[in-house]
Amino acid sequence: MAAEIHSRPQSSRPVLLSKIEGHQDAVTAALLIPKEDGVITASEDRTIRVWLKRDSGQYWPSIYHTMASHQNRVSAIIFSLATEWVISTGHDKCVSWMCTRSGNMLGRHFFTSWASCLQYDFDTQYAFVGDYSGQITLLKLEQNTCSVITTLKGHEGSVACLWWDPIQRLLFSGASDNSIIMWDIGGRKGRTLLLQGHHDKVQSLCYLQLTRQLV
């Protein structure tokens, strides 16, 4: 499978700039490396790969890591430039974090259900992990270990997507129960807001800080 990078020139259709090929199964996530001409990808072939652009203009894997800690589909990845970590969740009920410099696995934490989605606060090193049981677990990640801070319970179906707003410190979660919950993490008062506008499962969401709109 391939990950594609597009550009949108003014008054024209998107133009294909590059195609990254090499995965043996569906690509489940792809993200750009800040301040680098590189891409990190995850796939159902249980690999996470770091691709850097060469002088030839082609992308080649700088780190090709078959995830020993993931024995099933990798569902989400986050890259932290400050710590040089790749944090990932998978359908093997696990969240893991690895060092991109050495390629070594640093730590893992297991859940009772599939880990379906992931968000990360770069300042505090807190990870939010949604799972198929409808729970969201807040973890504090350390170099080689982690601790469970709290578990957020409110959804009656599997959590499909998360969005973290580090400015207002709000967490939004969408689930198969057709609802979205806003969790006031920064207020420390346990305030939640249930948003109901969909008639089927919520698959993705995005919070726009400038206009304070949830899409």
Tab-separated table of C-alpha atoms in Angstrom:
chain	number	residue	atom	x	y	z
A	1	MET	CA	0.000	0.000	0.000
A	2	ALA	CA	1.080	3.601	-0.518
A	3	ALA	CA	0.820	6.936	1.249
A	4	GLU	CA	0.424	9.941	-1.024
A	5	ILE	CA	1.422	13.590	-0.513
A	6	HIS	CA	-0.643	16.239	-2.300
A	7	SER	CA	-0.293	19.970	-2.860
A	8	ARG	CA	-3.075	22.409	-3.763
A	9	PRO	CA	-1.820	25.212	-6.053
A	10	GLN	CA	-4.069	28.241	-6.434
A	11	SER	CA	-7.003	27.834	-8.855
A	12	SER	CA	-6.160	24.234	-9.744
A	13	ARG	CA	-6.741	20.689	-8.636
A	14	PRO	CA	-4.456	18.946	-6.111
A	15	VAL	CA	-1.199	17.743	-7.660
A	16	LEU	CA	0.500	14.503	-6.657
A	17	LEU	CA	3.996	15.393	-5.405
A	18	SER	CA	5.136	11.982	-4.249
A	19	LYS	CA	3.980	8.442	-3.612
A	20	ILE	CA	5.506	6.376	-0.796
A	21	GLU	CA	5.294	2.634	-1.426
A	22	GLY	CA	6.469	-0.326	0.592
A	23	HIS	CA	3.788	-1.460	3.050
A	24	GLN	CA	2.350	-4.917	2.486
A	25	ASP	CA	-1.146	-4.060	3.729
A	26	ALA	CA	-3.515	-1.117	4.256
A	27	VAL	CA	-1.954	2.101	5.605
A	28	THR	CA	-3.849	3.072	8.765
A	29	ALA	CA	-2.048	6.329	9.646
A	30	ALA	CA	0.435	8.800	8.154
A	31	LEU	CA	1.860	12.011	9.584
A	32	LEU	CA	4.494	14.564	8.629
A	33	ILE	CA	7.651	14.976	10.722
A	34	PRO	CA	7.853	18.595	11.964
A	35	LYS	CA	10.760	20.602	10.483
A	36	GLU	CA	11.888	17.577	8.441
A	37	ASP	CA	11.144	16.392	4.932
A	38	GLY	CA	9.879	13.087	6.245
A	39	VAL	CA	6.782	10.997	6.939
A	40	ILE	CA	5.885	8.390	9.576
A	41	THR	CA	3.444	5.667	8.534
A	42	ALA	CA	1.675	2.761	10.230
A	43	SER	CA	0.044	-0.192	8.543
A	44	GLU	CA	-2.010	-3.308	9.091
A	45	ASP	CA	1.170	-5.210	8.186
A	46	ARG	CA	2.195	-4.400	11.821
A	47	THR	CA	5.042	-2.089	10.820
A	48	ILE	CA	5.787	1.531	11.657
A	49	ARG	CA	8.173	3.195	9.207
A	50	VAL	CA	10.004	6.526	9.166
A	51	TRP	CA	10.530	7.787	5.591
A	52	LEU	CA	13.056	10.524	4.735
A	53	LYS	CA	13.314	12.251	1.378
A	54	ARG	CA	16.608	11.582	-0.430
A	55	ASP	CA	18.466	13.798	-2.909
A	56	SER	CA	16.806	11.841	-5.705
A	57	GLY	CA	13.424	13.126	-4.534
A	58	GLN	CA	12.289	9.665	-3.476
A	59	TYR	CA	11.263	8.690	0.050
A	60	TRP	CA	13.156	5.783	1.595
A	61	PRO	CA	12.690	4.212	5.043
A	62	SER	CA	15.234	5.522	7.536
A	63	ILE	CA	13.791	3.326	10.265
A	64	TYR	CA	11.927	0.173	9.311
A	65	HIS	CA	10.534	-1.276	12.506
A	66	THR	CA	8.302	-4.324	12.701
A	67	MET	CA	6.420	-3.679	15.916
A	68	ALA	CA	7.265	-6.496	18.290
A	69	SER	CA	4.768	-5.033	20.753
A	70	HIS	CA	1.894	-4.973	18.252
A	71	GLN	CA	0.563	-8.330	17.184
A	72	ASN	CA	-2.422	-6.898	15.318
A	73	ARG	CA	-3.499	-3.807	13.388
A	74	VAL	CA	-1.810	-0.505	14.377
A	75	SER	CA	-4.744	1.899	14.807
A	76	ALA	CA	-3.075	5.269	15.575
A	77	ILE	CA	0.353	6.918	15.852
A	78	ILE	CA	1.673	10.145	17.407
A	79	PHE	CA	5.185	11.576	16.968
A	80	SER	CA	6.743	13.685	19.755
A	81	LEU	CA	9.637	15.768	18.468
A	82	ALA	CA	10.758	16.804	21.975
A	83	THR	CA	11.189	13.242	23.255
A	84	GLU	CA	11.774	11.636	19.822
A	85	TRP	CA	9.079	9.070	20.543
A	86	VAL	CA	6.555	7.367	18.296
A	87	ILE	CA	3.497	6.460	20.373
A	88	SER	CA	1.081	3.936	18.900
A	89	THR	CA	-2.067	1.991	19.705
A	90	GLY	CA	-3.309	-1.228	18.195
A	91	HIS	CA	-5.994	-3.865	18.064
A	92	ASP	CA	-3.792	-6.063	20.243
A	93	LYS	CA	-5.089	-4.075	23.271
A	94	CYS	CA	-1.792	-2.222	23.666
A	95	VAL	CA	-0.302	1.261	23.637
A	96	SER	CA	3.460	1.421	23.084
A	97	TRP	CA	6.148	4.066	22.688
A	98	MET	CA	9.473	3.674	20.920
A	99	CYS	CA	12.570	5.824	20.391
A	100	THR	CA	12.924	7.020	16.794
A	101	ARG	CA	16.653	7.614	17.241
A	102	SER	CA	17.516	4.048	18.273
A	103	GLY	CA	14.427	2.176	17.097
A	104	ASN	CA	14.160	0.559	20.541
A	105	MET	CA	10.854	-0.147	22.271
A	106	LEU	CA	10.655	1.881	25.501
A	107	GLY	CA	7.419	0.761	27.101
A	108	ARG	CA	3.982	-0.806	26.713
A	109	HIS	CA	0.662	-0.734	28.529
A	110	PHE	CA	-2.142	-3.220	27.992
A	111	PHE	CA	-5.914	-2.771	28.118
A	112	THR	CA	-8.816	-5.201	28.318
A	113	SER	CA	-10.175	-4.053	24.926
A	114	TRP	CA	-8.834	-2.972	21.550
A	115	ALA	CA	-7.097	0.406	21.682
A	116	SER	CA	-8.816	2.268	18.865
A	117	CYS	CA	-7.652	5.911	19.007
A	118	LEU	CA	-4.984	8.103	20.578
A	119	GLN	CA	-4.241	11.729	21.500
A	120	TYR	CA	-1.204	13.158	23.297
A	121	ASP	CA	-0.396	16.275	25.322
A	122	PHE	CA	3.198	17.187	24.485
A	123	ASP	CA	3.741	19.438	27.537
A	124	THR	CA	2.700	16.943	30.219
A	125	GLN	CA	3.414	13.693	28.299
A	126	TYR	CA	-0.140	12.553	28.977
A	127	ALA	CA	-1.635	10.073	26.507
A	128	PHE	CA	-5.390	9.653	25.990
A	129	VAL	CA	-6.346	6.202	24.698
A	130	GLY	CA	-9.888	5.312	23.612
A	131	ASP	CA	-10.924	1.674	23.394
A	132	TYR	CA	-13.698	-0.590	22.168
A	133	SER	CA	-15.241	-0.938	25.629
A	134	GLY	CA	-16.205	2.751	25.554
A	135	GLN	CA	-13.551	3.894	28.020
A	136	ILE	CA	-10.811	6.520	27.679
A	137	THR	CA	-7.663	5.968	29.728
A	138	LEU	CA	-5.379	8.854	30.685
A	139	LEU	CA	-1.750	7.715	30.998
A	140	LYS	CA	1.380	9.535	32.102
A	141	LEU	CA	4.215	8.245	29.910
A	142	GLU	CA	7.765	8.045	31.256
A	143	GLN	CA	10.978	6.868	29.624
A	144	ASN	CA	10.425	3.170	30.391
A	145	THR	CA	7.160	3.048	32.315
A	146	CYS	CA	3.757	4.693	32.627
A	147	SER	CA	1.057	5.274	35.227
A	148	VAL	CA	-2.721	5.392	34.914
A	149	ILE	CA	-3.984	8.830	35.956
A	150	THR	CA	-7.709	8.235	35.490
A	151	THR	CA	-10.319	6.455	33.375
A	152	LEU	CA	-13.078	8.442	31.680
A	153	LYS	CA	-16.393	6.598	31.424
A	154	GLY	CA	-19.434	7.998	29.657
A	155	HIS	CA	-19.861	6.358	26.269
A	156	GLU	CA	-22.156	3.376	25.755
A	157	GLY	CA	-20.291	2.225	22.660
A	158	SER	CA	-16.745	1.882	21.366
A	159	VAL	CA	-14.691	5.086	21.195
A	160	ALA	CA	-13.805	5.740	17.544
A	161	CYS	CA	-12.009	9.096	17.646
A	162	LEU	CA	-10.419	11.621	19.996
A	163	TRP	CA	-9.341	15.255	19.671
A	164	TRP	CA	-7.253	17.104	22.275
A	165	ASP	CA	-7.258	20.900	22.565
A	166	PRO	CA	-4.091	21.812	24.536
A	167	ILE	CA	-5.079	25.492	24.829
A	168	GLN	CA	-8.383	25.085	26.648
A	169	ARG	CA	-7.393	21.588	27.801
A	170	LEU	CA	-10.540	19.998	26.463
A	171	LEU	CA	-10.828	16.429	25.203
A	172	PHE	CA	-13.486	15.520	22.638
A	173	SER	CA	-14.462	11.897	22.035
A	174	GLY	CA	-16.741	10.378	19.397
A	175	ALA	CA	-18.180	6.882	19.653
A	176	SER	CA	-20.406	4.249	18.098
A	177	ASP	CA	-23.239	5.320	20.429
A	178	ASN	CA	-23.786	8.258	17.995
A	179	SER	CA	-22.587	10.789	20.571
A	180	ILE	CA	-19.691	13.140	21.262
A	181	ILE	CA	-18.542	13.994	24.782
A	182	MET	CA	-16.523	17.071	25.704
A	183	TRP	CA	-14.354	16.399	28.773
A	184	ASP	CA	-13.055	19.417	30.703
A	185	ILE	CA	-9.634	18.053	31.654
A	186	GLY	CA	-8.068	21.388	32.599
A	187	GLY	CA	-10.933	22.528	34.816
A	188	ARG	CA	-10.350	19.615	37.199
A	189	LYS	CA	-14.058	19.725	38.116
A	190	GLY	CA	-15.097	16.664	36.149
A	191	ARG	CA	-17.374	18.737	33.882
A	192	THR	CA	-18.623	16.949	30.774
A	193	LEU	CA	-20.911	17.974	27.928
A	194	LEU	CA	-22.850	15.431	25.867
A	195	LEU	CA	-23.302	16.434	22.204
A	196	GLN	CA	-25.937	14.588	20.184
A	197	GLY	CA	-26.355	15.487	16.528
A	198	HIS	CA	-25.567	12.295	14.618
A	199	HIS	CA	-27.892	9.386	13.838
A	200	ASP	CA	-25.079	6.874	13.385
A	201	LYS	CA	-21.625	6.253	14.828
A	202	VAL	CA	-19.198	9.180	14.988
A	203	GLN	CA	-16.088	8.282	12.983
A	204	SER	CA	-13.946	11.433	13.099
A	205	LEU	CA	-13.884	14.922	14.615
A	206	CYS	CA	-11.797	18.088	14.663
A	207	TYR	CA	-11.875	21.138	16.957
A	208	LEU	CA	-11.099	24.534	15.404
A	209	GLN	CA	-9.433	26.685	18.075
A	210	LEU	CA	-9.744	29.981	16.181
A	211	THR	CA	-13.532	29.828	15.825
A	212	ARG	CA	-14.189	27.422	18.706
A	213	GLN	CA	-16.141	25.122	16.459
A	214	LEU	CA	-16.302	21.348	16.585
A	215	VAL	CA	-16.532	19.644	13.194
